[in-house]
CSV table of C-alpha atoms in Angstrom, one decimal:
chain,number,residue,atom,x,y,z
A,11,MET,CA,62.1,-30.0,-83.7
A,12,ASN,CA,62.8,-30.0,-80.0
A,13,THR,CA,59.6,-30.3,-78.1
A,14,TRP,CA,61.2,-30.7,-74.6
A,15,PRO,CA,61.0,-27.8,-72.2
A,16,GLU,CA,64.1,-25.7,-71.6
A,17,GLY,CA,65.7,-26.8,-74.8
A,18,ARG,CA,66.3,-30.3,-73.8
A,19,SER,CA,66.6,-32.9,-76.6
A,20,ASP,CA,66.5,-36.7,-76.7
A,21,ASP,CA,70.2,-36.7,-76.7
A,22,ASN,CA,70.3,-35.0,-73.4
A,23,ARG,CA,68.2,-37.6,-71.9
A,24,GLY,CA,70.8,-40.2,-72.4
A,25,SER,CA,69.7,-43.8,-71.7
A,26,ARG,CA,67.3,-42.8,-68.9
A,27,TYR,CA,63.8,-44.2,-69.2
A,28,GLY,CA,62.5,-41.9,-66.7
A,29,ARG,CA,63.6,-39.6,-64.0
A,30,GLY,CA,65.7,-41.5,-61.5
A,31,SER,CA,66.1,-44.6,-63.8
A,32,ALA,CA,69.5,-46.1,-64.2
A,33,GLY,CA,68.7,-48.0,-67.4
A,34,ALA,CA,66.4,-48.2,-70.3
A,35,GLN,CA,63.9,-50.5,-68.6
A,36,PRO,CA,61.2,-49.3,-66.3
A,37,GLU,CA,61.7,-49.5,-62.6
A,38,SER,CA,60.1,-52.3,-60.7
A,39,ALA,CA,57.0,-51.3,-58.7
A,40,ARG,CA,57.9,-49.9,-55.3
A,41,VAL,CA,56.4,-51.9,-52.6
A,42,MET,CA,54.9,-50.5,-49.4
A,43,ARG,CA,55.3,-52.8,-46.6
A,44,GLN,CA,52.2,-54.4,-45.2
A,45,VAL,CA,51.9,-54.0,-41.4
A,46,ARG,CA,50.3,-56.8,-39.4
A,47,ARG,CA,50.2,-57.1,-35.7
A,48,GLY,CA,51.4,-60.2,-34.1
A,49,GLN,CA,54.5,-62.3,-34.4
A,50,ALA,CA,56.8,-61.6,-37.4
A,51,PRO,CA,56.8,-64.4,-40.1
A,52,SER,CA,59.8,-66.7,-40.3
A,53,PRO,CA,62.1,-66.7,-43.3
A,54,GLY,CA,60.5,-68.3,-46.3
A,55,GLN,CA,57.0,-67.9,-44.8
A,56,GLY,CA,54.4,-65.6,-46.3
A,57,ALA,CA,53.4,-62.4,-44.6
A,58,TYR,CA,50.2,-64.0,-43.5
A,59,GLY,CA,51.5,-67.2,-42.1
A,60,GLY,CA,51.5,-69.4,-45.2
A,61,ALA,CA,54.0,-70.0,-48.0
A,62,ALA,CA,55.1,-66.9,-49.8
A,63,PRO,CA,52.8,-66.4,-52.8
A,64,TYR,CA,55.5,-64.4,-54.6
A,65,ALA,CA,59.2,-64.1,-54.7
A,66,GLY,CA,61.7,-61.5,-55.3
A,67,GLY,CA,59.9,-58.9,-53.2
A,68,VAL,CA,57.3,-58.2,-55.9
A,69,PRO,CA,53.7,-59.0,-54.9
A,70,GLN,CA,51.7,-61.1,-57.3
A,71,GLN,CA,49.3,-58.8,-59.1
A,72,PRO,CA,45.6,-59.6,-59.5
A,73,SER,CA,44.4,-60.8,-62.8
A,74,TYR,CA,41.5,-59.5,-64.8
A,75,VAL,CA,38.9,-62.3,-65.0
A,76,ASN,CA,35.3,-62.1,-66.4
A,77,GLY,CA,35.2,-58.3,-66.4
A,78,GLY,CA,36.6,-57.9,-62.9
A,79,TYR,CA,39.8,-58.2,-60.8
A,80,ALA,CA,40.5,-61.5,-59.1
A,81,GLU,CA,42.8,-61.5,-56.1
A,82,PRO,CA,45.5,-64.2,-56.2
A,83,PRO,CA,45.2,-66.9,-53.6
A,84,GLY,CA,46.2,-65.8,-50.1
A,85,ALA,CA,46.2,-62.1,-51.1
A,86,TYR,CA,45.2,-59.4,-48.6
A,87,ASP,CA,41.6,-58.5,-48.8
A,88,SER,CA,41.4,-54.8,-48.3
A,89,GLY,CA,37.6,-54.7,-48.6
A,90,TYR,CA,37.7,-51.9,-51.1
A,91,ASN,CA,36.2,-54.1,-53.8
A,92,THR,CA,33.1,-54.5,-51.9
A,93,GLY,CA,32.9,-50.9,-50.6
A,94,GLN,CA,33.9,-51.8,-47.1
A,95,VAL,CA,36.2,-49.4,-45.3
A,96,TYR,CA,38.0,-50.5,-42.1
A,97,GLY,CA,35.6,-53.5,-41.9
A,98,SER,CA,32.5,-51.4,-42.1
A,99,PRO,CA,29.8,-52.7,-44.4
A,100,GLY,CA,28.6,-50.1,-46.9
A,101,GLY,CA,31.6,-47.8,-46.3
A,102,ARG,CA,29.9,-46.0,-43.4
A,103,GLY,CA,32.7,-45.8,-41.0
A,104,PRO,CA,33.3,-47.6,-37.7
A,105,GLY,CA,30.5,-49.7,-36.5
A,106,GLY,CA,28.5,-49.6,-39.7
A,107,PRO,CA,24.7,-48.9,-39.7
A,108,GLY,CA,24.4,-49.9,-36.1
A,109,ASP,CA,26.8,-47.1,-35.0
A,110,ASP,CA,25.3,-44.6,-32.4
A,111,LEU,CA,26.1,-41.7,-34.7
A,112,TYR,CA,23.6,-42.9,-37.2
A,113,GLU,CA,20.9,-44.2,-35.0
A,114,PRO,CA,17.5,-42.3,-35.3
A,115,ARG,CA,16.8,-39.6,-32.7
A,116,PRO,CA,14.9,-40.8,-29.7
A,117,ALA,CA,11.2,-39.9,-29.4
A,118,PRO,CA,10.6,-36.7,-27.3
A,119,ASN,CA,9.8,-37.3,-23.7
A,120,TRP,CA,6.4,-35.5,-23.6
A,121,ARG,CA,5.8,-36.3,-20.0
A,122,ARG,CA,9.0,-34.5,-19.0
A,123,ARG,CA,8.3,-31.6,-21.3
A,124,ILE,CA,4.8,-31.1,-19.9
A,125,LYS,CA,6.2,-31.2,-16.4
A,126,VAL,CA,8.9,-28.6,-17.1
A,127,THR,CA,6.4,-26.4,-18.9
A,128,ALA,CA,3.9,-26.7,-16.0
A,129,ILE,CA,6.6,-25.8,-13.4
A,130,THR,CA,7.7,-22.8,-15.5
A,131,VAL,CA,4.2,-21.5,-15.9
A,132,VAL,CA,3.5,-21.9,-12.1
A,133,THR,CA,6.7,-20.2,-11.2
A,134,VAL,CA,5.9,-17.2,-13.5
A,135,LEU,CA,2.4,-17.0,-12.1
A,136,VAL,CA,3.6,-17.1,-8.5
A,137,ALA,CA,6.3,-14.5,-9.2
A,138,THR,CA,3.7,-12.2,-11.0
A,139,SER,CA,1.2,-12.6,-8.2
A,140,VAL,CA,3.7,-11.8,-5.5
A,141,ALA,CA,4.9,-8.7,-7.4
A,142,THR,CA,1.4,-7.6,-8.0
A,143,TYR,CA,0.5,-8.0,-4.3
A,144,PHE,CA,3.4,-5.9,-3.1
A,145,TRP,CA,2.7,-3.3,-5.8
A,146,ALA,CA,-1.0,-3.1,-4.9
A,147,ASP,CA,-0.3,-3.1,-1.2
A,148,SER,CA,2.0,-0.1,-1.5
A,149,LYS,CA,-0.7,2.0,-3.2
A,150,LEU,CA,-3.2,1.8,-0.4
A,151,ASN,CA,-3.5,5.1,1.5
A,152,ARG,CA,-3.7,3.9,5.1
A,153,ASP,CA,-4.5,7.3,6.6
A,154,VAL,CA,-7.2,6.5,9.1
A,155,ASP,CA,-6.1,5.5,12.7
A,156,LEU,CA,-9.0,3.8,14.4
A,157,SER,CA,-6.9,3.4,17.6
A,158,LYS,CA,-7.8,7.1,18.2
A,159,VAL,CA,-11.5,6.2,18.6
A,160,ILE,CA,-12.4,6.0,22.2
A,161,ASP,CA,-15.1,4.0,24.2
A,162,ARG,CA,-15.6,1.5,21.4
A,163,PRO,CA,-18.3,-1.2,21.6
A,164,GLU,CA,-17.3,-4.8,21.9
A,165,ALA,CA,-16.6,-6.6,18.5
A,166,GLY,CA,-19.1,-9.2,17.5
A,167,GLU,CA,-19.1,-12.0,14.9
A,168,GLY,CA,-18.2,-11.3,11.3
A,169,THR,CA,-16.7,-8.1,9.9
A,170,ASN,CA,-18.1,-4.6,9.6
A,171,TYR,CA,-16.9,-2.1,7.0
A,172,LEU,CA,-17.9,1.5,7.1
A,173,ILE,CA,-17.9,2.6,3.4
A,174,VAL,CA,-17.9,6.3,2.8
A,175,GLY,CA,-18.2,8.3,-0.5
A,176,SER,CA,-16.9,11.8,0.1
A,177,ASP,CA,-17.2,14.9,-2.0
A,178,SER,CA,-13.4,15.4,-2.0
A,179,ARG,CA,-12.1,17.1,-5.1
A,180,ALA,CA,-8.5,16.2,-4.5
A,181,GLY,CA,-6.6,15.6,-7.7
A,182,LEU,CA,-9.3,17.1,-9.9
A,183,SER,CA,-8.4,19.9,-12.3
A,184,ALA,CA,-10.6,22.8,-13.1
A,185,GLU,CA,-11.7,21.1,-16.2
A,186,ASP,CA,-12.5,17.9,-14.3
A,187,LYS,CA,-14.6,19.8,-11.8
A,188,LYS,CA,-16.6,21.4,-14.6
A,189,ARG,CA,-17.0,18.1,-16.5
A,190,LEU,CA,-18.1,16.2,-13.3
A,191,ARG,CA,-20.1,19.1,-11.9
A,192,THR,CA,-18.5,18.8,-8.5
A,193,GLY,CA,-18.2,22.5,-7.8
A,194,SER,CA,-15.1,23.9,-6.0
A,195,ALA,CA,-16.1,23.7,-2.3
A,196,GLU,CA,-13.1,23.5,0.0
A,197,GLY,CA,-12.6,20.6,2.3
A,198,LYS,CA,-14.7,17.4,2.0
A,199,ARG,CA,-17.9,16.1,3.3
A,200,THR,CA,-19.6,12.7,3.2
A,201,ASP,CA,-21.9,12.2,0.3
A,202,SER,CA,-22.8,8.6,1.2
A,203,MET,CA,-22.3,6.2,4.1
A,204,MET,CA,-22.9,2.5,4.3
A,205,ILE,CA,-22.2,-0.4,6.7
A,206,LEU,CA,-21.3,-3.7,5.0
A,207,HIS,CA,-21.5,-6.7,7.3
A,208,THR,CA,-19.8,-10.0,6.1
A,209,GLY,CA,-20.3,-13.3,7.8
A,210,SER,CA,-21.5,-16.9,7.6
A,211,ASN,CA,-25.1,-15.8,6.7
A,212,GLY,CA,-24.3,-13.8,3.7
A,213,PRO,CA,-23.5,-10.1,3.4
A,214,THR,CA,-25.7,-7.2,4.5
A,215,LEU,CA,-25.4,-3.7,3.1
A,216,ILE,CA,-27.0,-0.9,5.1
A,217,SER,CA,-27.2,2.7,3.9
A,218,LEU,CA,-27.0,5.5,6.5
A,219,PRO,CA,-28.7,8.6,5.1
A,220,ARG,CA,-26.5,11.6,5.5
A,221,ASP,CA,-29.4,13.5,7.0
A,222,SER,CA,-29.8,11.0,9.8
A,223,ASN,CA,-30.2,12.5,13.2
A,224,VAL,CA,-27.4,11.5,15.6
A,225,THR,CA,-25.9,12.6,18.9
A,226,ILE,CA,-22.3,13.7,18.8
A,227,PRO,CA,-20.6,11.7,21.6
A,228,SER,CA,-17.5,12.6,23.6
A,229,TYR,CA,-14.4,12.1,21.4
A,230,LYS,CA,-10.7,12.7,21.2
A,231,GLY,CA,-9.5,15.1,18.5
A,232,SER,CA,-7.8,13.2,15.6
A,233,ASP,CA,-5.0,15.8,15.3
A,234,SER,CA,-5.0,17.6,18.7
A,235,GLY,CA,-5.6,14.6,20.9
A,236,LYS,CA,-7.8,16.8,23.0
A,237,LEU,CA,-10.8,15.2,24.7
A,238,TYR,CA,-14.1,16.8,23.8
A,239,GLN,CA,-16.9,16.0,26.2
A,240,ALA,CA,-20.4,15.1,25.0
A,241,THR,CA,-23.0,17.9,25.3
A,242,GLY,CA,-26.0,16.0,23.9
A,243,ARG,CA,-25.7,18.0,20.7
A,244,GLN,CA,-27.8,16.5,17.9
A,245,THR,CA,-27.0,17.1,14.2
A,246,LYS,CA,-26.9,15.4,10.9
A,247,LEU,CA,-24.6,12.4,10.5
A,248,ASN,CA,-22.5,13.9,7.8
A,249,ALA,CA,-21.7,16.8,10.1
A,250,ALA,CA,-19.6,14.5,12.3
A,251,TYR,CA,-17.3,13.9,9.4
A,252,ALA,CA,-17.0,17.6,8.5
A,253,GLU,CA,-16.2,18.4,12.1
A,254,ASP,CA,-13.3,16.0,12.7
A,255,GLY,CA,-12.9,13.5,9.9
A,256,PRO,CA,-13.1,9.7,9.7
A,257,GLU,CA,-12.3,9.1,13.3
A,258,LEU,CA,-15.2,11.1,14.6
A,259,LEU,CA,-17.5,9.6,12.0
A,260,VAL,CA,-16.6,6.1,13.2
A,261,ARG,CA,-17.0,7.1,16.8
A,262,THR,CA,-20.4,8.6,16.1
A,263,VAL,CA,-21.7,5.6,14.2
A,264,GLU,CA,-20.5,3.2,16.9
A,265,ALA,CA,-22.0,5.4,19.7
A,266,ASN,CA,-25.4,5.7,18.0
A,267,THR,CA,-25.7,2.1,16.9
A,268,GLY,CA,-23.7,0.0,19.4
A,269,LEU,CA,-22.1,-1.8,16.4
A,270,HIS,CA,-18.3,-2.2,16.3
A,271,ILE,CA,-16.7,-1.0,13.0
A,272,ASP,CA,-13.7,-3.1,12.0
A,273,HIS,CA,-12.5,-1.3,8.8
A,274,TYR,CA,-13.0,2.1,7.2
A,275,VAL,CA,-13.0,2.6,3.4
A,276,GLU,CA,-13.4,6.0,1.7
A,277,ILE,CA,-13.4,7.1,-2.0
A,278,GLY,CA,-13.7,10.6,-3.5
A,279,PHE,CA,-15.4,11.9,-6.6
A,280,GLY,CA,-12.4,11.7,-8.9
A,281,GLY,CA,-11.4,8.2,-7.8
A,282,PHE,CA,-15.0,6.9,-8.2
A,283,ALA,CA,-15.2,8.1,-11.8
A,284,ASN,CA,-11.7,6.8,-12.7
A,285,ILE,CA,-12.6,3.3,-11.4
A,286,VAL,CA,-15.7,3.2,-13.5
A,287,ASP,CA,-13.8,4.3,-16.7
A,288,ALA,CA,-11.0,1.9,-16.0
A,289,VAL,CA,-13.3,-1.1,-15.8
A,290,GLY,CA,-15.0,-0.1,-19.1
A,291,GLY,CA,-18.2,1.3,-17.6
A,292,VAL,CA,-20.9,-0.3,-15.6
A,293,GLU,CA,-24.2,-1.7,-16.9
A,294,MET,CA,-27.3,-0.4,-15.1
A,295,ASN,CA,-31.0,-0.7,-15.6
A,296,ILE,CA,-32.4,2.8,-15.1
A,297,PRO,CA,-36.1,2.5,-13.9
A,298,LYS,CA,-37.1,5.8,-15.3
A,299,ASP,CA,-35.8,9.0,-16.9
A,300,ILE,CA,-33.5,11.0,-14.6
A,301,LYS,CA,-32.7,14.6,-15.3
A,302,ASP,CA,-31.0,16.7,-12.5
A,303,THR,CA,-29.3,20.0,-13.2
A,304,LYS,CA,-27.4,19.9,-9.9
A,305,SER,CA,-25.7,16.6,-10.4
A,306,GLY,CA,-25.7,16.8,-14.2
A,307,ALA,CA,-27.6,13.5,-14.6
A,308,ASP,CA,-29.4,13.2,-17.9
A,309,LEU,CA,-30.3,9.5,-18.2
A,310,LYS,CA,-33.0,7.7,-20.2
A,311,LYS,CA,-35.0,4.8,-18.9
A,312,GLY,CA,-33.7,1.3,-19.7
A,313,LYS,CA,-30.5,-0.8,-19.6
A,314,GLN,CA,-27.3,1.0,-20.5
A,315,THR,CA,-23.6,1.2,-19.7
A,316,LEU,CA,-22.6,4.3,-17.6
A,317,ASN,CA,-19.2,5.8,-17.9
A,318,GLY,CA,-17.5,7.5,-15.0
A,319,GLU,CA,-19.1,10.9,-15.5
A,320,GLN,CA,-22.6,9.4,-15.9
A,321,ALA,CA,-22.1,7.1,-12.9
A,322,LEU,CA,-21.0,9.9,-10.6
A,323,ALA,CA,-24.1,12.0,-11.6
A,324,PHE,CA,-26.3,9.0,-11.1
A,325,VAL,CA,-25.2,8.2,-7.5
A,326,ARG,CA,-25.3,11.9,-6.5
A,327,THR,CA,-28.8,12.6,-7.8
A,328,ARG,CA,-31.4,13.2,-5.1
A,329,TYR,CA,-33.4,16.3,-6.1
A,330,ALA,CA,-34.9,14.5,-9.1
A,331,LEU,CA,-36.0,11.5,-7.0
A,332,GLU,CA,-39.3,11.3,-5.1
A,333,GLY,CA,-37.7,9.9,-2.0
A,334,SER,CA,-34.8,12.3,-2.1
A,335,ASP,CA,-31.9,11.0,0.0
A,336,LEU,CA,-33.6,7.7,0.8
A,337,ASP,CA,-34.0,6.9,-2.9
A,338,ARG,CA,-30.5,8.1,-3.6
A,339,THR,CA,-29.0,5.7,-1.1
A,340,LYS,CA,-30.9,2.9,-2.8
A,341,ASN,CA,-29.3,3.9,-6.2
A,342,GLN,CA,-25.9,4.1,-4.6
A,343,GLN,CA,-26.3,0.5,-3.2
A,344,LYS,CA,-27.4,-0.8,-6.6
A,345,PHE,CA,-24.5,0.9,-8.4
A,346,LEU,CA,-21.8,-0.1,-6.0
A,347,SER,CA,-22.9,-3.7,-6.1
A,348,ALA,CA,-23.0,-3.6,-9.9
A,349,LEU,CA,-19.5,-2.0,-9.9
A,350,ALA,CA,-18.1,-4.7,-7.6
A,351,ASN,CA,-19.7,-7.4,-9.8
A,352,GLN,CA,-18.1,-5.9,-12.9
A,353,VAL,CA,-14.7,-5.7,-11.2
A,354,ALA,CA,-14.9,-9.3,-10.1
A,355,THR,CA,-15.7,-10.7,-13.5
A,356,PRO,CA,-13.1,-13.0,-15.3
A,357,SER,CA,-13.0,-10.4,-18.2
A,358,THR,CA,-11.5,-8.0,-15.7
A,359,ILE,CA,-9.4,-10.2,-13.5
A,360,LEU,CA,-7.9,-12.3,-16.3
A,361,ASN,CA,-7.2,-9.3,-18.5
A,362,PRO,CA,-4.0,-7.5,-17.3
A,363,PHE,CA,-4.8,-4.5,-19.7
A,364,LYS,CA,-8.0,-4.0,-17.7
A,365,LEU,CA,-7.1,-5.3,-14.3
A,366,TYR,CA,-4.0,-3.2,-13.6
A,367,PRO,CA,-5.6,0.1,-14.7
A,368,THR,CA,-8.6,-0.7,-12.6
A,369,MET,CA,-6.5,-1.6,-9.5
A,370,GLY,CA,-4.3,1.5,-10.1
A,371,ALA,CA,-7.3,3.8,-10.3
A,372,GLY,CA,-9.1,2.3,-7.3
A,373,LEU,CA,-6.2,1.9,-4.9
A,374,ASP,CA,-4.8,5.4,-5.6
A,375,SER,CA,-8.1,6.9,-4.7
A,376,LEU,CA,-9.0,4.8,-1.7
A,377,VAL,CA,-8.4,5.9,1.9
A,378,VAL,CA,-8.5,3.1,4.4
A,379,ASP,CA,-7.6,2.4,8.0
A,380,LYS,CA,-4.1,1.4,9.1
A,381,ASP,CA,-5.1,-2.2,9.7
A,382,MET,CA,-6.7,-2.7,6.3
A,383,GLY,CA,-5.1,-5.3,4.0
A,384,LEU,CA,-5.6,-6.3,0.4
A,385,PHE,CA,-7.4,-9.5,1.5
A,386,ASP,CA,-9.8,-7.4,3.6
A,387,LEU,CA,-10.4,-5.2,0.6
A,388,ALA,CA,-10.9,-8.2,-1.6
A,389,SER,CA,-13.4,-9.7,0.9
A,390,MET,CA,-15.3,-6.4,0.9
A,391,PHE,CA,-15.6,-6.4,-2.9
A,392,TRP,CA,-16.7,-10.1,-3.0
A,393,ALA,CA,-19.3,-9.4,-0.4
A,394,MET,CA,-20.7,-6.5,-2.4
A,395,LYS,CA,-20.7,-8.7,-5.5
A,396,GLY,CA,-22.7,-11.2,-3.4
A,397,VAL,CA,-25.3,-8.5,-2.6
A,398,SER,CA,-25.9,-7.8,-6.3
A,399,GLY,CA,-26.0,-11.6,-7.0
A,400,GLY,CA,-28.8,-12.2,-4.5
A,401,GLU,CA,-26.6,-13.9,-1.9
A,402,GLY,CA,-27.1,-11.0,0.6
A,403,LYS,CA,-29.4,-8.2,1.5
A,404,SER,CA,-29.4,-4.5,1.0
A,405,MET,CA,-31.5,-2.0,2.9
A,406,ASN,CA,-31.7,1.5,4.4
A,407,MET,CA,-31.4,2.1,8.1
A,408,PRO,CA,-34.9,1.8,9.5
A,409,ILE,CA,-36.5,5.3,9.8
A,410,SER,CA,-39.4,6.1,12.1
A,411,GLY,CA,-39.9,9.7,10.8
A,412,ASN,CA,-38.4,13.1,11.3
A,413,SER,CA,-36.9,14.4,14.5
A,414,PRO,CA,-37.9,17.8,15.9
A,415,ASN,CA,-34.9,19.4,14.1
A,416,GLY,CA,-36.1,18.0,10.8
A,417,ASN,CA,-33.5,15.3,10.4
A,418,LEU,CA,-34.4,11.6,9.8
A,419,GLN,CA,-34.9,9.7,13.0
A,420,TRP,CA,-33.9,6.1,13.2
A,421,ASP,CA,-36.4,3.5,14.4
A,422,SER,CA,-34.9,2.6,17.8
A,423,ALA,CA,-36.7,-0.8,18.2
A,424,LYS,CA,-35.7,-2.0,14.7
A,425,LEU,CA,-32.2,-0.7,15.2
A,426,LYS,CA,-31.8,-2.7,18.3
A,427,THR,CA,-32.9,-5.9,16.6
A,428,LEU,CA,-30.8,-5.2,13.6
A,429,VAL,CA,-27.6,-4.6,15.6
A,430,SER,CA,-28.2,-7.8,17.7
A,431,GLN,CA,-28.5,-9.9,14.5
A,432,LEU,CA,-25.4,-8.4,13.0
A,433,LYS,CA,-23.3,-8.9,16.2
A,434,ASN,CA,-24.3,-12.5,16.4
A,435,ASP,CA,-23.9,-13.0,12.6
A,436,GLU,CA,-27.5,-14.1,12.2
A,437,THR,CA,-29.7,-13.7,9.2
A,438,VAL,CA,-31.1,-10.2,9.1
A,439,THR,CA,-34.9,-10.1,9.3
A,440,VAL,CA,-35.3,-6.4,9.8
A,441,SER,CA,-36.5,-4.4,6.8
A,442,GLY,CA,-35.5,-0.8,6.1
A,443,ASN,CA,-37.0,2.1,4.3
């Protein structure tokens, strides 16, 4: 039976032992030339410098001894029997275990990592701070031009802020007006006025009752630029604001006190309530129950957190208080100091989800003078915080009684001493009502 493919038989194979063979004997082993660098061996000399270990072009084969192969004398040691490749112990490539590719990874340079991390954090903080500064600065409403105020007294030591709470309903919807019980009166009037003095002897916060009796001085109209001569007309302090706005109010305060006002800050009803809500409410200790249908205040005695609506009602209440406007100014001082203290806490400053809404609500609703900067505003808040922390003093303007027209008359002797101490940045010793 023919078992060869394609019908081949043994006869077809002839005398070939294998493909390519010319006879019946196997071919001799084909020899691959060994290549060695250096001078070629002379005839009759072995490939490696000694006598040729074999003849006839056939290398001497290793013998099998004691269970392993033994190279003949002078044979080429390839290193394969010991697992060495290209002279590398252990068959691990050039250089062996000491090669750089197999060295352990160096220990991390923690000093460098900490340095890079610190630089990155500082860079991010600086960039965020700069961006926040310009964002906040752009939101200030610098609408009051104190350069229009004429015949101003000489500036003294320290800084004097005139802080005004107006009854402006700007930005309030009909629903807001109803909820906050602000009414719908047109225009705006001053609801509270305070002078905050900051200096080297601690801050001093002085409330000016809106029913204070003042003389309207000569002044230049803020819009018309027309000069209005003084006639000796006496009226309530808040009438000056209603007559010609912040510039006339500053002019009237300076003329009746002799104290130079450096900066002006005003906030309306809506802005005040929004700031309180943005900061998460303000904790107050109410000395006794307060119920006032006009302001909407309905507060129980004791410590509690007031939201924006409750806070606005609290600072506007006067008919339910024994001292009327004088007691109201004291409540306003307490609340504003507590609000400043709340805004300046780490829980607000270090929490962007609280800080930015608070800044946005406050800056959007503030009206300041053209020279007012963010650092001036921050200084004002820190000073008010100091008042609530016991580092300063809060008081009402000293009152001697009522004037013939029924308004509150300032005590002229105490006023003179008070203004002198503020101008010289001295500790205030005068007490108010």
